[in-house]
Amino acid sequence: MQKIAIIDDDPDILDASNLVLTSKGYEVIMASNPNDGYKIVKENNPDLIILDVMMNEPDDGFFLAQKLRKENINTPILMYTSVSKSIGMDFGINEMVPVNDFVEKPISPEQLIAKVEKLLRIKVEE
Amino acid sequence: MDKSDKPKVLIVDDEKGLRVGTKRLLELEGYKVDAAENGTEGIALGTKTEYDLAIIDLKMPDIDGIEVLKEIINVYPNTICFIATAYASYETAIESTKIGAYSYIPKPFLPDELLFQLKKGYNRRLLLVESEKWRSERETRLLEVAFEKTRLNTIINSITDGVLVVNKAGEAVLFNPSALKYLQLDVIRIEENIIDKLHPEIALLITKILEDENSNQKSYSAQVDVLTNYELFIEATSSPVPHPDGTLAGVVVVIKNITELKKIEHLKSQFVSMVSHELKAPIAAVYGYLKLFTDGTVKISDEQRQNFIMRSQLRLDSLLKMVNDLLDISRIEMKAVHREIREINLQVVLEGIIELFQLKLKDKDLTVTASYAVKCPSIKADNDEITRLFTNIVSNAIKYNKVGGEINITVKNLDSYNIVEIKDSGIGMRQEEKEKLFQEFFRAKNEYTKNISGTGLGLSIVKRIADSYAGKIEVESEYNNGTLFRVYLPC
């Protein structure tokens, strides 16, 4: 069973995403802040990380992604965003934004599943 | 000179017949004539009023005609003087013209000859007067120009915008102190090539005009952060300076300091993105639940459905509250159109608030103590706003308190301030949380606050209200040990 870590400070988003992913047979682990998020990734070595950009600070998500990459954790990261575009954050995937894909909130279950499956497939192929 | 003016003539002659005869002749011809019967009288008249023309007899019993001539032209150099003499000789003619006579008339003279001479003399007079007028005008204008130049310099040096003028060769021609400041240059030397010393974006504004002589009317402008972090932000506008014939003489650059404007713009866009984030989060959550219901990809139990509906309602409640808070903020910022200023007793306000929170106080088993100054202060303010201010603080003192805790309220006077202290025995704050306390949407996030809801706008409303009454707020707090809010409101 593939393991997915969701890191988001909004409990409702966590629960809804959790429900969607578990119904598809994934094992889900959750954290509601960057510190706990880092811990569950280190401890559980998930196959995919879903990460919210804006938690305590507007770019907490980016920092956590950079930190993981620096430690050579190359698990695919799907980033949840809401208003990052309007703050002028660079949406290009690059060294500063070391994630694999974005999904804009609000998220429909269909869309989420499609993105998750795509990233996991790439991982398997690699 | 007005041409309808009659030419004024002075006749100085001791011979009565000639004097009267000439006067009559000239008056008939349209001259205005005065006559003097000797040299003394001649000098008196000729130096008192300026005559256009004077006919002076050379030989008079009291004073010589040459003397009279000298005296008159000494005062009025433009009076055209004729020396009349019966003893016409080459020498006297030369002498009198040397001294300043326009010409001499041999006596006796024929009327036509006299009139011809006078007419010639009068034309000469007109020319002299005209040229004198021009000369004096030119002198005044030169003075004015010199004055204008210093004045212009003073003005240019005094304006707060930077001004820099560059000639076609890219050399500095004129600048003011503000230009130095905004261009971050220690010195500009006149006629030095300035373009390379300028910020590239400003240099480009100048070269664009210098390199394109045809676009004479175009101006260019650019906003440049000369110093980063909103220390110095300028807007430079370059315009061509034309020669009188329309060809390009140079470029003038006007530099405005727009730092404050940019700061406000930045704050505004930060605020807008924070607001959108905060508004979007509950929408995304509720949308997520609704999608779960409608999407059909996921099976949900009745119990789950009930739970999600309830949670959606909570999110929408807080969304509604947030929108109301935002409206309040904007109302306060607009200086409250509906503000009703009247005498408010702080004790009455605070007791009212405590009464309102009775239920919540009981829920958490909180004890409230209050002490009011003997002469309890009242202030002139809008009752709703002051009530809102203290409601928000008391509400926090309840929300962030521990079960069985205390709230102490003290109201006192100090100098020209009323001081209200609201102290709780709650969870307190860490230093870094305290610093962000009044920021919009800031909410301390730790193990205690996980289950406390709020919009993150309550205290920023408190601060805005206090500010709008020229008051201030102090906060003392210790993590895990309680918080004290001290509100100063001017009496």
XYZ file of C-alpha atoms in Angstrom:
617
model
C 0.000 0.000 0.000
C 1.402 3.378 -0.981
C 1.833 5.950 1.732
C 0.915 9.611 1.403
C 1.808 12.367 3.891
C -0.471 15.412 4.005
C 0.861 18.541 5.713
C -1.655 21.373 6.039
C -2.710 23.585 8.937
C -6.405 23.460 8.012
C -8.022 20.495 9.822
C -10.945 20.402 7.395
C -8.654 20.171 4.396
C -6.693 17.438 6.156
C -9.803 15.404 6.919
C -11.384 15.785 3.491
C -8.143 14.900 1.698
C -7.607 12.034 4.064
C -11.049 10.628 3.316
C -10.567 10.911 -0.441
C -7.177 9.236 -0.419
C -8.000 6.460 2.052
C -11.091 5.615 -0.019
C -8.693 4.996 -2.911
C -6.730 2.619 -0.775
C -3.765 4.793 0.151
C -2.339 4.882 3.615
C -2.463 8.506 4.850
C -0.408 10.175 7.545
C -1.118 13.767 8.550
C 0.539 16.767 10.195
C -0.774 20.281 10.792
C 2.472 22.262 10.911
C 5.863 22.197 9.166
C 7.728 20.766 12.144
C 5.410 17.803 12.606
C 5.348 17.447 8.839
C 9.108 17.102 8.703
C 8.929 14.489 11.478
C 6.316 12.281 9.824
C 8.210 12.360 6.522
C 11.471 11.348 8.214
C 9.823 8.621 10.273
C 7.465 7.127 7.702
C 9.265 7.650 4.403
C 6.047 8.189 2.384
C 5.726 7.666 -1.378
C 4.200 11.116 -1.867
C 4.014 14.345 0.133
C 1.103 16.748 -0.150
C 2.225 20.086 1.232
C 0.341 23.328 1.835
C 2.257 26.469 0.906
C 0.922 28.828 3.514
C 0.860 27.677 7.110
C 2.161 29.827 9.988
C 4.125 31.894 7.518
C 3.226 32.586 3.883
C 6.031 30.408 2.531
C 6.368 27.689 5.166
C 5.615 25.062 2.535
C 8.456 26.165 0.278
C 10.885 26.155 3.184
C 9.936 22.647 4.170
C 10.254 21.454 0.562
C 13.710 23.019 0.304
C 14.750 21.467 3.605
C 13.670 17.987 2.494
C 15.468 18.292 -0.822
C 18.624 19.472 0.892
C 18.561 16.259 2.880
C 18.246 14.324 -0.344
C 14.673 13.320 0.325
C 13.406 13.201 -3.235
C 9.877 11.995 -2.554
C 7.477 13.631 -5.050
C 5.803 16.710 -3.570
C 2.363 17.930 -4.596
C 1.839 21.482 -3.379
C -1.494 22.861 -2.228
C -1.804 26.543 -3.041
C -4.508 29.118 -2.576
C -3.418 32.684 -3.159
C 0.310 32.291 -3.724
C -0.040 33.608 -7.236
C -1.377 36.943 -6.067
C 1.507 37.337 -3.627
C 3.753 37.062 -6.637
C 5.336 33.744 -5.756
C 7.197 32.155 -8.572
C 5.244 29.262 -9.888
C 7.989 27.806 -11.954
C 9.258 24.582 -10.486
C 12.900 25.311 -9.732
C 15.584 25.083 -7.072
C 13.678 27.474 -4.787
C 10.421 25.640 -5.435
C 11.524 22.013 -5.464
C 8.101 20.465 -5.873
C 6.688 18.242 -8.621
C 3.239 19.672 -9.148
C 0.714 22.155 -7.827
C -2.945 21.950 -7.084
C -5.032 25.030 -6.417
C -7.541 25.055 -3.539
C -10.435 24.383 -3.453
C -9.698 20.887 -4.562
C -12.147 18.413 -6.020
C -11.602 14.740 -5.123
C -11.341 13.829 -8.806
C -8.617 16.358 -9.443
C -6.705 15.342 -6.344
C -6.797 11.657 -7.254
C -5.696 12.396 -10.814
C -2.676 14.414 -9.659
C -1.726 11.884 -6.988
C -1.929 8.928 -9.373
C 0.122 10.747 -11.983
C 2.928 11.532 -9.535
C 2.979 8.030 -8.082
C 3.085 6.524 -11.560
C 6.110 8.630 -12.437
C 7.737 7.502 -9.234
C 7.151 3.869 -10.060
C 8.511 4.304 -13.577
C 11.653 5.886 -12.214
C 5.429 109.449 -27.449
C 1.914 110.399 -28.342
C 2.021 111.891 -31.832
C -0.968 114.138 -31.214
C 1.070 115.928 -28.588
C 2.065 119.318 -29.834
C 5.833 119.768 -29.955
C 6.888 122.095 -27.163
C 9.224 124.906 -28.092
C 11.091 127.366 -25.914
C 12.206 130.655 -27.407
C 14.882 132.572 -25.524
C 15.470 135.985 -27.099
C 15.820 139.476 -25.743
C 14.415 141.027 -28.936
C 10.718 141.400 -28.286
C 9.600 141.707 -31.927
C 11.366 138.521 -32.958
C 10.196 136.643 -29.888
C 6.554 137.495 -30.340
C 6.673 137.033 -34.092
C 8.291 133.632 -33.914
C 5.890 132.534 -31.189
C 2.906 133.455 -33.287
C 4.316 131.777 -36.357
C 5.041 128.551 -34.535
C 1.723 128.460 -32.759
C 0.008 128.779 -36.083
C 2.010 125.793 -37.258
C 0.813 123.745 -34.331
C 3.638 124.122 -31.844
C 3.166 124.906 -28.196
C 5.430 127.791 -27.456
C 6.917 129.417 -24.340
C 9.081 132.456 -24.588
C 11.770 133.879 -22.295
C 13.006 137.405 -22.633
C 16.470 136.852 -21.249
C 19.023 134.153 -20.393
C 18.056 133.839 -16.757
C 14.427 133.287 -17.537
C 15.433 130.926 -20.341
C 17.423 128.728 -17.975
C 14.617 128.794 -15.442
C 12.032 127.617 -17.963
C 14.269 125.219 -19.892
C 15.449 123.361 -16.820
C 12.041 123.197 -15.181
C 10.145 121.497 -18.001
C 11.516 119.329 -20.716
C 11.000 121.066 -24.072
C 11.237 119.240 -27.324
C 12.953 122.134 -28.963
C 14.650 125.353 -27.861
C 15.699 128.368 -29.940
C 18.302 130.323 -28.013
C 19.628 133.686 -28.973
C 23.383 133.776 -28.764
C 23.840 137.308 -27.611
C 21.761 138.415 -24.675
C 22.470 141.164 -22.193
C 22.529 139.061 -19.041
C 23.691 135.544 -19.893
C 25.325 134.257 -23.015
C 23.212 131.885 -25.179
C 25.955 129.223 -24.935
C 25.577 129.250 -21.140
C 21.795 128.845 -21.424
C 22.309 125.953 -23.830
C 24.720 124.264 -21.444
C 22.347 124.589 -18.506
C 19.382 123.209 -20.423
C 21.076 120.189 -21.972
C 22.689 119.455 -18.673
C 19.237 118.790 -17.281
C 17.490 117.610 -20.445
C 20.085 116.225 -22.869
C 17.367 115.315 -25.343
C 16.038 118.825 -25.776
C 17.006 119.841 -29.299
C 18.604 123.268 -29.061
C 19.175 125.752 -31.842
C 21.482 128.716 -31.452
C 20.145 131.782 -33.214
C 22.612 134.460 -34.040
C 22.828 137.547 -36.119
C 26.564 137.196 -36.122
C 26.676 133.902 -37.814
C 30.149 132.669 -38.114
C 31.762 129.345 -38.660
C 33.390 129.453 -35.215
C 30.239 130.056 -33.230
C 28.490 127.334 -35.202
C 31.236 124.882 -34.431
C 31.415 125.908 -30.803
C 27.685 125.643 -30.178
C 27.354 122.250 -31.821
C 30.385 121.025 -29.900
C 28.665 121.932 -26.687
C 25.526 120.167 -27.726
C 23.436 122.424 -29.905
C 21.723 120.531 -32.651
C 22.280 123.308 -35.150
C 22.394 127.031 -35.485
C 20.032 129.420 -37.225
C 21.342 132.623 -38.759
C 19.290 135.691 -38.006
C 17.179 137.006 -39.465
C 15.519 133.809 -40.556
C 12.796 133.140 -43.040
C 9.725 131.317 -41.690
C 10.138 128.391 -44.065
C 13.742 127.949 -43.161
C 12.930 128.023 -39.442
C 10.080 125.579 -39.818
C 12.241 123.238 -41.887
C 14.990 123.316 -39.280
C 12.554 122.778 -36.427
C 10.917 119.906 -38.193
C 14.262 118.250 -38.727
C 15.195 118.901 -35.116
C 11.897 117.495 -33.919
C 12.429 114.281 -35.862
C 15.810 114.009 -34.293
C 14.225 114.544 -30.919
C 11.746 111.758 -31.523
C 14.555 109.395 -32.435
C 16.522 110.309 -29.352
C 13.542 109.799 -27.097
C 12.731 106.482 -28.714
C 16.241 105.153 -28.372
C 16.409 106.341 -24.791
C 13.211 104.466 -24.106
C 14.677 101.313 -25.597
C 17.878 101.686 -23.691
C 16.172 102.093 -20.380
C 13.837 99.232 -21.116
C 16.747 97.037 -21.986
C 18.507 97.978 -18.780
C 15.496 97.119 -16.685
C 15.100 93.892 -18.566
C 18.707 92.926 -17.995
C 18.231 93.579 -14.320
C 15.101 91.516 -14.380
C 16.852 88.688 -16.153
C 19.645 88.681 -13.610
C 17.096 88.733 -10.834
C 15.000 86.042 -12.480
C 18.037 83.826 -12.796
C 18.880 83.957 -9.109
C 15.247 83.574 -8.257
C 14.884 80.592 -10.573
C 17.961 79.011 -9.036
C 16.573 79.548 -5.569
C 13.277 78.013 -6.603
C 14.893 75.020 -8.286
C 17.094 74.461 -5.271
C 14.120 74.637 -2.943
C 11.779 72.186 -4.612
C 11.593 68.775 -3.059
C 11.606 66.973 -6.386
C 14.989 66.373 -7.928
C 15.792 68.288 -11.126
C 18.646 67.375 -13.442
C 19.239 68.956 -16.831
C 21.596 67.268 -19.263
C 22.784 68.716 -22.575
C 22.973 66.886 -25.885
C 26.429 65.600 -25.070
C 25.151 63.961 -21.902
C 26.806 66.529 -19.671
C 25.169 67.875 -16.517
C 24.037 71.451 -16.997
C 21.858 72.059 -13.984
C 20.788 70.118 -10.914
C 19.427 70.725 -7.446
C 20.280 69.206 -4.055
C 17.262 66.880 -4.154
C 18.582 65.384 -7.381
C 21.848 64.521 -5.628
C 19.942 62.870 -2.816
C 17.597 60.843 -5.008
C 20.321 59.803 -7.435
C 22.515 58.824 -4.475
C 25.434 60.889 -5.765
C 27.816 62.832 -3.521
C 28.569 65.418 -6.139
C 27.689 66.399 -9.691
C 30.061 68.699 -11.519
C 28.604 70.991 -14.148
C 29.660 69.822 -17.618
C 30.840 66.427 -16.458
C 29.447 63.482 -18.335
C 26.746 62.316 -16.013
C 25.051 59.439 -17.793
C 27.448 56.720 -16.720
C 27.168 57.790 -13.105
C 23.399 57.341 -13.058
C 21.343 54.300 -12.185
C 21.044 52.384 -15.512
C 17.277 52.778 -15.633
C 17.516 56.550 -15.242
C 20.381 56.763 -17.719
C 18.162 54.917 -20.181
C 15.434 57.553 -19.770
C 17.920 60.186 -20.920
C 19.575 58.283 -23.737
C 16.187 57.322 -25.167
C 15.546 61.001 -25.823
C 19.100 61.912 -26.847
C 19.245 59.120 -29.384
C 15.910 59.845 -30.965
C 15.777 63.465 -32.080
C 12.501 63.067 -33.895
C 10.359 62.239 -30.921
C 10.566 65.723 -29.525
C 7.405 65.644 -27.527
C 7.849 62.310 -25.793
C 8.518 61.914 -22.102
C 9.631 58.721 -20.432
C 9.311 57.670 -16.857
C 10.416 54.843 -14.645
C 10.057 53.785 -11.034
C 13.333 52.722 -9.516
C 14.158 51.362 -6.074
C 17.397 53.205 -5.542
C 17.769 51.701 -2.078
C 16.137 48.360 -1.440
C 13.704 47.440 1.337
C 11.594 50.516 0.689
C 14.327 52.856 1.863
C 14.296 54.973 -1.289
C 11.933 54.520 -4.186
C 11.835 57.179 -6.899
C 9.924 57.967 -10.023
C 12.036 59.697 -12.662
C 10.519 61.401 -15.693
C 12.655 62.631 -18.574
C 11.457 65.187 -21.092
C 13.220 66.806 -24.030
C 14.324 70.430 -23.697
C 14.034 72.106 -27.125
C 15.980 75.033 -28.594
C 13.802 77.948 -29.732
C 13.918 76.494 -33.244
C 12.587 73.181 -32.013
C 15.779 71.150 -32.211
C 16.885 69.187 -29.170
C 18.938 71.120 -26.628
C 18.994 68.536 -23.883
C 16.938 66.548 -21.431
C 15.378 67.501 -18.130
C 14.831 64.746 -15.568
C 12.432 65.314 -12.690
C 12.782 62.876 -9.816
C 10.016 62.308 -7.300
C 10.396 60.501 -4.016
C 7.619 57.892 -4.028
C 8.924 55.789 -1.131
C 5.923 56.365 1.123
C 3.538 55.683 -1.715
C 5.294 52.421 -2.500
C 5.246 51.411 1.161
C 1.495 51.936 1.309
C 1.061 50.107 -1.983
C 3.066 47.205 -0.583
C 1.087 47.122 2.666
C -2.107 47.244 0.710
C -1.176 44.347 -1.534
C 0.053 42.368 1.468
C -3.229 43.052 3.197
C -5.214 42.058 0.133
C -3.358 38.783 -0.228
C -3.748 38.037 3.475
C -7.454 38.775 3.263
C -7.873 36.617 0.201
C -6.005 33.789 1.844
C -8.079 34.012 5.002
C -11.314 34.234 3.048
C -10.345 31.483 0.692
C -9.371 28.967 3.356
C -12.911 28.430 4.744
C -14.334 28.462 1.213
C -11.857 25.780 0.179
C -12.746 23.678 3.231
C -16.493 23.880 2.690
C -16.069 23.347 -1.046
C -13.978 20.296 -0.285
C -16.763 18.789 1.837
C -19.454 19.632 -0.705
C -17.385 18.005 -3.440
C -17.146 14.899 -1.315
C -20.942 14.787 -1.150
C -21.541 15.375 -4.843
C -18.537 13.784 -6.464
C -19.535 10.198 -5.737
C -15.996 8.847 -5.944
C -15.878 8.514 -2.188
C -18.369 6.660 -0.015
C -19.427 8.646 3.057
C -21.349 7.357 6.046
C -24.331 9.278 7.435
C -22.342 10.033 10.526
C -19.472 11.448 8.477
C -21.906 13.467 6.402
C -23.430 14.953 9.566
C -19.994 15.778 10.922
C -18.909 17.471 7.692
C -22.091 19.547 7.512
C -21.548 20.724 11.046
C -17.938 21.580 10.373
C -18.895 23.413 7.180
C -21.327 25.477 9.209
C -18.591 26.389 11.680
C -16.324 27.489 8.848
C -19.062 29.584 7.316
C -19.832 31.148 10.714
C -16.251 32.217 11.106
C -16.153 33.422 7.522
C -19.170 35.611 8.194
C -17.575 36.925 11.357
C -14.411 37.729 9.482
C -16.257 39.655 6.809
C -18.005 41.643 9.555
C -14.685 42.363 11.225
C -13.226 43.516 7.931
C -16.173 45.821 7.432
C -15.577 47.202 10.917
C -11.943 47.831 10.127
C -12.806 49.700 6.994
C -15.460 51.677 8.878
C -12.914 52.719 11.501
C -10.379 53.589 8.819
C -12.882 55.803 7.110
C -13.141 57.726 10.382
C -16.572 56.385 11.175
C -19.229 58.168 9.279
C -21.774 57.373 11.940
C -19.689 58.142 14.965
C -21.794 59.513 17.823
C -19.523 61.278 20.255
C -20.868 61.616 23.749
C -19.826 61.350 27.367
C -19.212 57.688 28.194
C -18.643 56.285 31.644
C -16.018 53.549 31.422
C -17.375 51.737 34.472
C -20.787 51.459 32.840
C -19.235 50.166 29.613
C -17.092 47.543 31.354
C -19.862 46.321 33.650
C -22.107 45.969 30.626
C -19.549 43.830 28.846
C -19.016 41.554 31.870
C -22.780 41.111 32.120
C -22.919 40.098 28.465
C -20.245 37.445 28.954
C -21.826 35.926 32.105
C -22.581 32.648 30.383
C -19.108 32.163 28.969
C -17.525 33.158 32.277
C -19.598 30.528 34.028
C -18.710 27.892 31.405
C -15.027 28.344 32.163
C -15.551 28.969 35.866
C -13.788 32.349 35.679
C -13.789 34.954 38.446
C -13.901 38.632 37.531
C -12.743 41.348 39.918
C -12.905 45.011 39.104
C -11.739 48.182 40.821
C -12.752 51.577 39.600
C -11.157 54.895 40.542
C -13.223 56.838 43.088
C -13.935 59.488 40.514
C -14.547 57.088 37.737
C -13.408 58.514 34.450
C -15.689 59.242 31.573
C -14.540 60.027 28.083
C -15.999 61.639 25.011
C -16.282 58.928 22.395
C -18.578 56.764 20.329
C -20.163 54.255 22.666
C -20.225 51.410 20.114
C -16.537 51.774 19.335
C -15.390 51.910 22.953
C -17.630 48.957 23.777
C -16.163 47.051 20.834
C -12.617 47.827 21.966
C -13.127 46.438 25.480
C -15.388 43.591 24.335
C -12.589 42.276 22.134
C -10.049 42.432 24.956
C -12.384 40.857 27.529
C -13.384 38.201 24.996
C -9.714 37.296 24.538
C -9.204 37.272 28.311
C -11.958 34.640 28.457
C -10.993 32.631 25.363
C -7.324 32.366 26.240
C -7.877 31.857 29.972
C -7.561 28.577 31.799
C -10.539 26.902 33.411
C -11.030 28.353 36.900
C -8.868 31.374 36.104
C -9.253 35.050 36.931
C -9.819 38.324 35.170
C -8.901 41.587 36.930
C -10.103 44.929 35.646
C -8.694 48.211 36.954
C -9.702 51.703 35.846
C -7.694 54.728 36.973
C -6.526 58.206 35.991
C -2.998 59.240 35.232
C -2.209 62.768 34.071
C -4.348 63.352 31.033
C -5.095 59.673 30.414
C -7.705 57.208 31.542
C -6.107 53.844 32.001
C -7.974 50.569 31.796
C -6.080 47.401 32.687
C -7.505 43.991 31.866
C -5.459 41.152 33.262
C -6.071 37.456 32.782
C -4.457 34.359 34.230
C -4.496 32.579 30.887
C -2.029 30.914 28.576
C -0.008 34.073 27.854
C 2.184 34.651 24.874
C 5.702 34.072 23.741
C 7.769 37.157 22.870
C 7.572 36.483 19.118
C 3.808 36.106 19.361
C 3.527 39.364 21.287
C 5.332 41.221 18.529
C 2.799 40.186 15.913
C -0.189 40.604 18.159
C -1.784 43.549 16.387
C -1.165 42.324 12.839
C -4.247 41.474 10.877
C -4.984 37.747 10.877
C -2.204 36.928 13.286
C -3.221 34.223 15.731
C -0.840 32.560 18.097
C -0.558 28.908 17.173
C 0.434 26.496 19.877
C -0.884 23.497 21.772
C -3.214 25.727 23.829
C -4.778 27.626 20.949
C -5.504 24.681 18.648
C -9.157 24.589 19.558
C -9.782 28.316 20.002
C -11.444 29.924 17.024
C -11.048 33.502 15.928
C -10.658 35.702 12.928
C -7.287 37.168 13.810
C -8.807 40.611 13.456
C -10.039 41.319 17.007
C -6.903 43.013 18.293
C -6.211 44.894 15.110
C -9.673 46.375 15.520
C -8.800 47.210 19.134
C -5.665 48.968 18.025
C -7.385 50.892 15.270
C -10.062 52.150 17.633
C -7.481 53.185 20.246
C -5.411 54.923 17.572
C -8.394 56.779 16.258
C -8.943 58.305 19.709
C -5.232 59.168 20.039
C -4.897 56.461 22.661
C -2.421 53.625 22.983
C -2.182 50.034 24.132
C 0.474 48.235 26.122
C 0.734 44.493 26.501
C 2.521 42.553 29.183
C 2.526 38.800 28.885
C 4.296 35.748 30.065
C 3.909 32.445 28.308
C 1.664 30.116 30.317
C 1.128 32.810 32.944
C -1.395 35.336 31.683
C -1.615 38.578 29.791
C -2.246 42.183 30.767
C -3.706 44.704 28.323
C -3.354 48.336 29.348
C -5.447 50.792 27.327
C -4.685 54.529 27.507
C -7.447 56.840 26.374
C -7.047 60.620 26.569
C -9.428 62.338 29.011
